[in-house]
PDB file of C-alpha atoms in Angstrom:
ATOM      1  CA  UNK A  17      48.927 -11.354 -33.049  1.00 42.00           C
ATOM      2  CA  UNK A  18      48.363 -14.973 -33.975  1.00 44.00           C
ATOM      3  CA  UNK A  19      50.426 -16.742 -36.609  1.00 44.00           C
ATOM      4  CA  UNK A  20      47.239 -17.801 -38.392  1.00 45.00           C
ATOM      5  CA  UNK A  21      46.683 -14.166 -39.406  1.00 43.00           C
ATOM      6  CA  UNK A  22      49.476 -14.307 -41.968  1.00 38.00           C
ATOM      7  CA  UNK A  23      48.877 -15.565 -45.487  1.00 45.00           C
ATOM      8  CA  UNK A  24      52.306 -17.108 -46.033  1.00 63.00           C
ATOM      9  CA  UNK A  25      53.897 -17.423 -42.655  1.00 61.00           C
ATOM     10  CA  UNK A  26      57.672 -17.352 -43.094  1.00 66.00           C
ATOM     11  CA  UNK A  27      59.456 -19.773 -40.782  1.00 74.00           C
ATOM     12  CA  UNK A  28      61.197 -17.039 -38.801  1.00 77.00           C
ATOM     13  CA  UNK A  29      57.822 -15.556 -37.798  1.00 80.00           C
ATOM     14  CA  UNK A  30      57.052 -18.573 -35.641  1.00 82.00           C
ATOM     15  CA  UNK A  31      60.068 -17.674 -33.499  1.00 82.00           C
ATOM     16  CA  UNK A  32      59.076 -13.982 -33.555  1.00 88.00           C
ATOM     17  CA  UNK A  33      55.604 -14.759 -32.230  1.00 85.00           C
ATOM     18  CA  UNK A  34      57.013 -17.183 -29.670  1.00 88.00           C
ATOM     19  CA  UNK A  35      59.440 -14.570 -28.311  1.00 89.00           C
ATOM     20  CA  UNK A  36      56.700 -11.906 -28.113  1.00 89.00           C
ATOM     21  CA  UNK A  37      53.940 -14.292 -26.979  1.00 87.00           C
ATOM     22  CA  UNK A  38      50.992 -12.703 -25.267  1.00 86.00           C
ATOM     23  CA  UNK A  39      51.959  -9.134 -26.143  1.00 93.00           C
ATOM     24  CA  UNK A  40      50.298  -6.650 -28.413  1.00 95.00           C
ATOM     25  CA  UNK A  41      52.578  -4.764 -30.788  1.00 96.00           C
ATOM     26  CA  UNK A  42      53.105  -1.468 -28.947  1.00 97.00           C
ATOM     27  CA  UNK A  43      53.568  -3.074 -25.514  1.00 96.00           C
ATOM     28  CA  UNK A  44      56.123  -5.450 -27.094  1.00 96.00           C
ATOM     29  CA  UNK A  45      58.093  -2.530 -28.535  1.00 97.00           C
ATOM     30  CA  UNK A  46      57.863  -0.525 -25.304  1.00 97.00           C
ATOM     31  CA  UNK A  47      58.980  -3.537 -23.257  1.00 96.00           C
ATOM     32  CA  UNK A  48      61.969  -3.930 -25.575  1.00 96.00           C
ATOM     33  CA  UNK A  49      62.860  -0.274 -24.935  1.00 97.00           C
ATOM     34  CA  UNK A  50      62.767  -0.875 -21.178  1.00 97.00           C
ATOM     35  CA  UNK A  51      65.099  -3.853 -21.674  1.00 97.00           C
ATOM     36  CA  UNK A  52      67.600  -1.552 -23.389  1.00 98.00           C
ATOM     37  CA  UNK A  53      67.477   0.709 -20.339  1.00 96.00           C
ATOM     38  CA  UNK A  54      68.227  -2.271 -18.053  1.00 97.00           C
ATOM     39  CA  UNK A  55      71.503  -3.145 -19.780  1.00 97.00           C
ATOM     40  CA  UNK A  56      74.560  -3.230 -17.524  1.00 97.00           C
ATOM     41  CA  UNK A  57      76.882  -0.891 -19.425  1.00 97.00           C
ATOM     42  CA  UNK A  58      79.798  -1.468 -17.030  1.00 97.00           C
ATOM     43  CA  UNK A  59      79.540  -5.223 -17.534  1.00 97.00           C
ATOM     44  CA  UNK A  60      79.428  -4.846 -21.304  1.00 97.00           C
ATOM     45  CA  UNK A  61      82.388  -2.441 -21.257  1.00 97.00           C
ATOM     46  CA  UNK A  62      84.363  -4.948 -19.168  1.00 96.00           C
ATOM     47  CA  UNK A  63      83.552  -7.628 -21.732  1.00 96.00           C
ATOM     48  CA  UNK A  64      85.065  -5.434 -24.416  1.00 96.00           C
ATOM     49  CA  UNK A  65      85.612  -7.000 -27.828  1.00 96.00           C
ATOM     50  CA  UNK A  66      85.777 -10.613 -26.653  1.00 96.00           C
ATOM     51  CA  UNK A  67      83.771 -13.287 -28.422  1.00 96.00           C
ATOM     52  CA  UNK A  68      82.681 -16.691 -27.207  1.00 95.00           C
ATOM     53  CA  UNK A  69      83.964 -18.388 -30.352  1.00 95.00           C
ATOM     54  CA  UNK A  70      86.287 -17.569 -33.236  1.00 94.00           C
ATOM     55  CA  UNK A  71      84.623 -15.601 -36.056  1.00 92.00           C
ATOM     56  CA  UNK A  72      81.613 -14.618 -33.940  1.00 95.00           C
ATOM     57  CA  UNK A  73      80.586 -10.981 -33.668  1.00 97.00           C
ATOM     58  CA  UNK A  74      81.627  -8.817 -30.750  1.00 97.00           C
ATOM     59  CA  UNK A  75      78.871  -7.393 -28.561  1.00 98.00           C
ATOM     60  CA  UNK A  76      79.528  -4.058 -30.268  1.00 98.00           C
ATOM     61  CA  UNK A  77      78.773  -5.639 -33.635  1.00 97.00           C
ATOM     62  CA  UNK A  78      75.630  -7.258 -32.226  1.00 97.00           C
ATOM     63  CA  UNK A  79      74.357  -3.859 -31.122  1.00 98.00           C
ATOM     64  CA  UNK A  80      75.239  -2.348 -34.500  1.00 97.00           C
ATOM     65  CA  UNK A  81      73.427  -5.246 -36.166  1.00 97.00           C
ATOM     66  CA  UNK A  82      70.304  -4.533 -34.092  1.00 98.00           C
ATOM     67  CA  UNK A  83      70.473  -0.850 -35.001  1.00 98.00           C
ATOM     68  CA  UNK A  84      71.036  -1.490 -38.705  1.00 97.00           C
ATOM     69  CA  UNK A  85      68.281  -4.073 -39.007  1.00 96.00           C
ATOM     70  CA  UNK A  86      65.779  -2.002 -37.080  1.00 98.00           C
ATOM     71  CA  UNK A  87      66.384   0.794 -39.552  1.00 97.00           C
ATOM     72  CA  UNK A  88      66.000  -1.618 -42.468  1.00 95.00           C
ATOM     73  CA  UNK A  89      62.763  -3.052 -41.067  1.00 95.00           C
ATOM     74  CA  UNK A  90      61.448   0.465 -40.407  1.00 97.00           C
ATOM     75  CA  UNK A  91      62.223   1.484 -43.976  1.00 95.00           C
ATOM     76  CA  UNK A  92      60.375  -1.596 -45.189  1.00 94.00           C
ATOM     77  CA  UNK A  93      57.407  -0.743 -42.953  1.00 96.00           C
ATOM     78  CA  UNK A  94      57.198   2.747 -44.458  1.00 96.00           C
ATOM     79  CA  UNK A  95      57.370   1.346 -48.009  1.00 95.00           C
ATOM     80  CA  UNK A  96      54.349  -0.834 -47.269  1.00 95.00           C
ATOM     81  CA  UNK A  97      52.474   1.650 -45.063  1.00 97.00           C
ATOM     82  CA  UNK A  98      52.591   4.253 -47.809  1.00 96.00           C
ATOM     83  CA  UNK A  99      51.760   1.712 -50.534  1.00 94.00           C
ATOM     84  CA  UNK A 100      54.863   2.766 -52.442  1.00 91.00           C
ATOM     85  CA  UNK A 101      54.716  -0.353 -54.577  1.00 84.00           C
ATOM     86  CA  UNK A 102      58.262  -1.676 -54.623  1.00 84.00           C
ATOM     87  CA  UNK A 103      59.460  -4.920 -53.112  1.00 80.00           C
ATOM     88  CA  UNK A 104      62.305  -4.347 -50.640  1.00 80.00           C
ATOM     89  CA  UNK A 105      65.472  -6.223 -51.509  1.00 79.00           C
ATOM     90  CA  UNK A 106      67.363  -8.658 -49.310  1.00 82.00           C
ATOM     91  CA  UNK A 107      70.400  -7.518 -47.339  1.00 85.00           C
ATOM     92  CA  UNK A 108      73.441  -9.498 -46.203  1.00 85.00           C
ATOM     93  CA  UNK A 109      74.054  -9.137 -42.475  1.00 86.00           C
ATOM     94  CA  UNK A 110      77.569 -10.564 -42.715  1.00 81.00           C
ATOM     95  CA  UNK A 111      78.667  -7.996 -45.299  1.00 86.00           C
ATOM     96  CA  UNK A 112      77.081  -5.236 -43.245  1.00 85.00           C
ATOM     97  CA  UNK A 113      78.839  -6.383 -40.071  1.00 90.00           C
ATOM     98  CA  UNK A 114      82.185  -6.736 -41.816  1.00 89.00           C
ATOM     99  CA  UNK A 115      81.891  -3.170 -43.108  1.00 88.00           C
ATOM    100  CA  UNK A 116      80.713  -1.570 -39.880  1.00 94.00           C
ATOM    101  CA  UNK A 117      83.000   0.307 -37.536  1.00 95.00           C
ATOM    102  CA  UNK A 118      81.089  -0.911 -34.487  1.00 96.00           C
ATOM    103  CA  UNK A 119      84.216  -2.066 -32.681  1.00 96.00           C
ATOM    104  CA  UNK A 120      85.521   1.512 -32.786  1.00 97.00           C
ATOM    105  CA  UNK A 121      82.414   2.825 -31.008  1.00 97.00           C
ATOM    106  CA  UNK A 122      81.745   2.678 -27.292  1.00 98.00           C
ATOM    107  CA  UNK A 123      79.084   0.383 -25.923  1.00 98.00           C
ATOM    108  CA  UNK A 124      77.422   3.449 -24.408  1.00 98.00           C
ATOM    109  CA  UNK A 125      77.218   5.103 -27.837  1.00 98.00           C
ATOM    110  CA  UNK A 126      75.703   1.974 -29.402  1.00 98.00           C
ATOM    111  CA  UNK A 127      73.173   1.543 -26.597  1.00 98.00           C
ATOM    112  CA  UNK A 128      72.164   5.202 -26.856  1.00 98.00           C
ATOM    113  CA  UNK A 129      71.767   4.874 -30.615  1.00 98.00           C
ATOM    114  CA  UNK A 130      69.682   1.711 -30.244  1.00 98.00           C
ATOM    115  CA  UNK A 131      67.479   3.487 -27.692  1.00 98.00           C
ATOM    116  CA  UNK A 132      66.867   6.437 -30.032  1.00 98.00           C
ATOM    117  CA  UNK A 133      66.163   4.171 -32.993  1.00 98.00           C
ATOM    118  CA  UNK A 134      63.681   2.171 -30.884  1.00 98.00           C
ATOM    119  CA  UNK A 135      61.950   5.320 -29.694  1.00 98.00           C
ATOM    120  CA  UNK A 136      61.599   6.365 -33.321  1.00 98.00           C
ATOM    121  CA  UNK A 137      60.203   2.951 -34.275  1.00 98.00           C
ATOM    122  CA  UNK A 138      57.669   3.112 -31.464  1.00 98.00           C
ATOM    123  CA  UNK A 139      56.469   6.521 -32.645  1.00 98.00           C
ATOM    124  CA  UNK A 140      56.234   5.254 -36.224  1.00 98.00           C
ATOM    125  CA  UNK A 141      54.177   2.187 -35.259  1.00 98.00           C
ATOM    126  CA  UNK A 142      51.973   4.326 -32.973  1.00 98.00           C
ATOM    127  CA  UNK A 143      51.161   6.463 -36.016  1.00 98.00           C
ATOM    128  CA  UNK A 144      49.868   3.508 -38.034  1.00 98.00           C
ATOM    129  CA  UNK A 145      46.151   2.738 -37.868  1.00 98.00           C
ATOM    130  CA  UNK A 146      44.685  -0.769 -37.949  1.00 97.00           C
ATOM    131  CA  UNK A 147      44.319  -0.725 -41.739  1.00 97.00           C
ATOM    132  CA  UNK A 148      48.012   0.071 -42.156  1.00 97.00           C
ATOM    133  CA  UNK A 149      49.086  -2.492 -39.544  1.00 97.00           C
ATOM    134  CA  UNK A 150      47.025  -5.143 -41.351  1.00 96.00           C
ATOM    135  CA  UNK A 151      48.573  -4.277 -44.743  1.00 94.00           C
ATOM    136  CA  UNK A 152      49.921  -7.372 -46.459  1.00 91.00           C
ATOM    137  CA  UNK A 153      53.650  -6.972 -47.090  1.00 91.00           C
ATOM    138  CA  UNK A 154      55.080  -8.983 -49.955  1.00 87.00           C
ATOM    139  CA  UNK A 155      58.825  -9.395 -49.675  1.00 82.00           C
ATOM    140  CA  UNK A 156      61.315 -11.134 -51.917  1.00 74.00           C
ATOM    141  CA  UNK A 157      60.688 -14.539 -50.284  1.00 74.00           C
ATOM    142  CA  UNK A 158      57.583 -14.217 -48.132  1.00 81.00           C
ATOM    143  CA  UNK A 159      54.610 -12.151 -47.111  1.00 87.00           C
ATOM    144  CA  UNK A 160      53.261 -11.083 -43.753  1.00 89.00           C
ATOM    145  CA  UNK A 161      51.172  -8.307 -42.205  1.00 93.00           C
ATOM    146  CA  UNK A 162      52.941  -5.003 -41.599  1.00 95.00           C
ATOM    147  CA  UNK A 163      52.445  -5.386 -37.838  1.00 96.00           C
ATOM    148  CA  UNK A 164      54.730  -8.437 -37.985  1.00 93.00           C
ATOM    149  CA  UNK A 165      57.591  -6.079 -38.843  1.00 95.00           C
ATOM    150  CA  UNK A 166      57.181  -4.434 -35.443  1.00 96.00           C
ATOM    151  CA  UNK A 167      57.046  -7.787 -33.709  1.00 95.00           C
ATOM    152  CA  UNK A 168      60.185  -8.791 -35.623  1.00 94.00           C
ATOM    153  CA  UNK A 169      62.036  -5.730 -34.302  1.00 97.00           C
ATOM    154  CA  UNK A 170      61.125  -6.614 -30.699  1.00 96.00           C
ATOM    155  CA  UNK A 171      61.859 -10.331 -31.093  1.00 95.00           C
ATOM    156  CA  UNK A 172      65.175  -9.688 -32.850  1.00 95.00           C
ATOM    157  CA  UNK A 173      66.344  -7.770 -29.794  1.00 97.00           C
ATOM    158  CA  UNK A 174      65.136 -10.506 -27.426  1.00 96.00           C
ATOM    159  CA  UNK A 175      67.017 -13.097 -29.478  1.00 95.00           C
ATOM    160  CA  UNK A 176      70.303 -11.179 -29.428  1.00 96.00           C
ATOM    161  CA  UNK A 177      70.030 -10.080 -25.794  1.00 97.00           C
ATOM    162  CA  UNK A 178      69.571 -13.771 -24.911  1.00 96.00           C
ATOM    163  CA  UNK A 179      72.728 -14.624 -26.852  1.00 97.00           C
ATOM    164  CA  UNK A 180      74.649 -11.893 -25.031  1.00 98.00           C
ATOM    165  CA  UNK A 181      73.375 -13.157 -21.666  1.00 97.00           C
ATOM    166  CA  UNK A 182      73.983 -16.849 -22.409  1.00 97.00           C
ATOM    167  CA  UNK A 183      77.220 -16.757 -24.420  1.00 97.00           C
ATOM    168  CA  UNK A 184      79.036 -13.494 -23.781  1.00 97.00           C
ATOM    169  CA  UNK A 185      78.408 -12.588 -20.141  1.00 97.00           C
ATOM    170  CA  UNK A 186      79.783 -15.973 -18.947  1.00 96.00           C
ATOM    171  CA  UNK A 187      83.119 -14.925 -20.491  1.00 95.00           C
ATOM    172  CA  UNK A 188      83.484 -12.512 -17.572  1.00 95.00           C
ATOM    173  CA  UNK A 189      83.641 -15.471 -15.167  1.00 91.00           C
ATOM    174  CA  UNK A 190      86.707 -16.799 -17.008  1.00 80.00           C
ATOM    175  CA  UNK A 191      88.851 -13.833 -15.942  1.00 63.00           C
TER     176      UNK A 191
END
């Protein structure tokens, strides 16, 4: 998808399209699923609840954030795909993180849950035809084609997996 296909291109979509450059929607989502399967669970378990900086999320909370937001984006996609007519409201990721119990869950549980949620998202987007994928979605602050929601799910994971790789995994070298 090209950024010129959106009517009002929200700023974050530029990053979404950059992170998923050259991919069609379903291959982008399927690639993101394969990246979940490549995670080093032992390494993440060894990392535990450490953070690279005070007041930053643990890796557990990052995974919970990915799960929660994928579900939110999927709900939004259904609202638009079925022409339900309401405008989805904004959500506060900090409040959601603060009220999650992610740090009580195992990394393996969170990874398994993310995998299942992604598989569900892939099936949902596979069920949408071109007309649905091209549906214009008007949100509280922006509008974009429904297909951009799928790209956002894939790019969101890329973004956070890069943060884990660049900021959290190096913490293991400090032991």
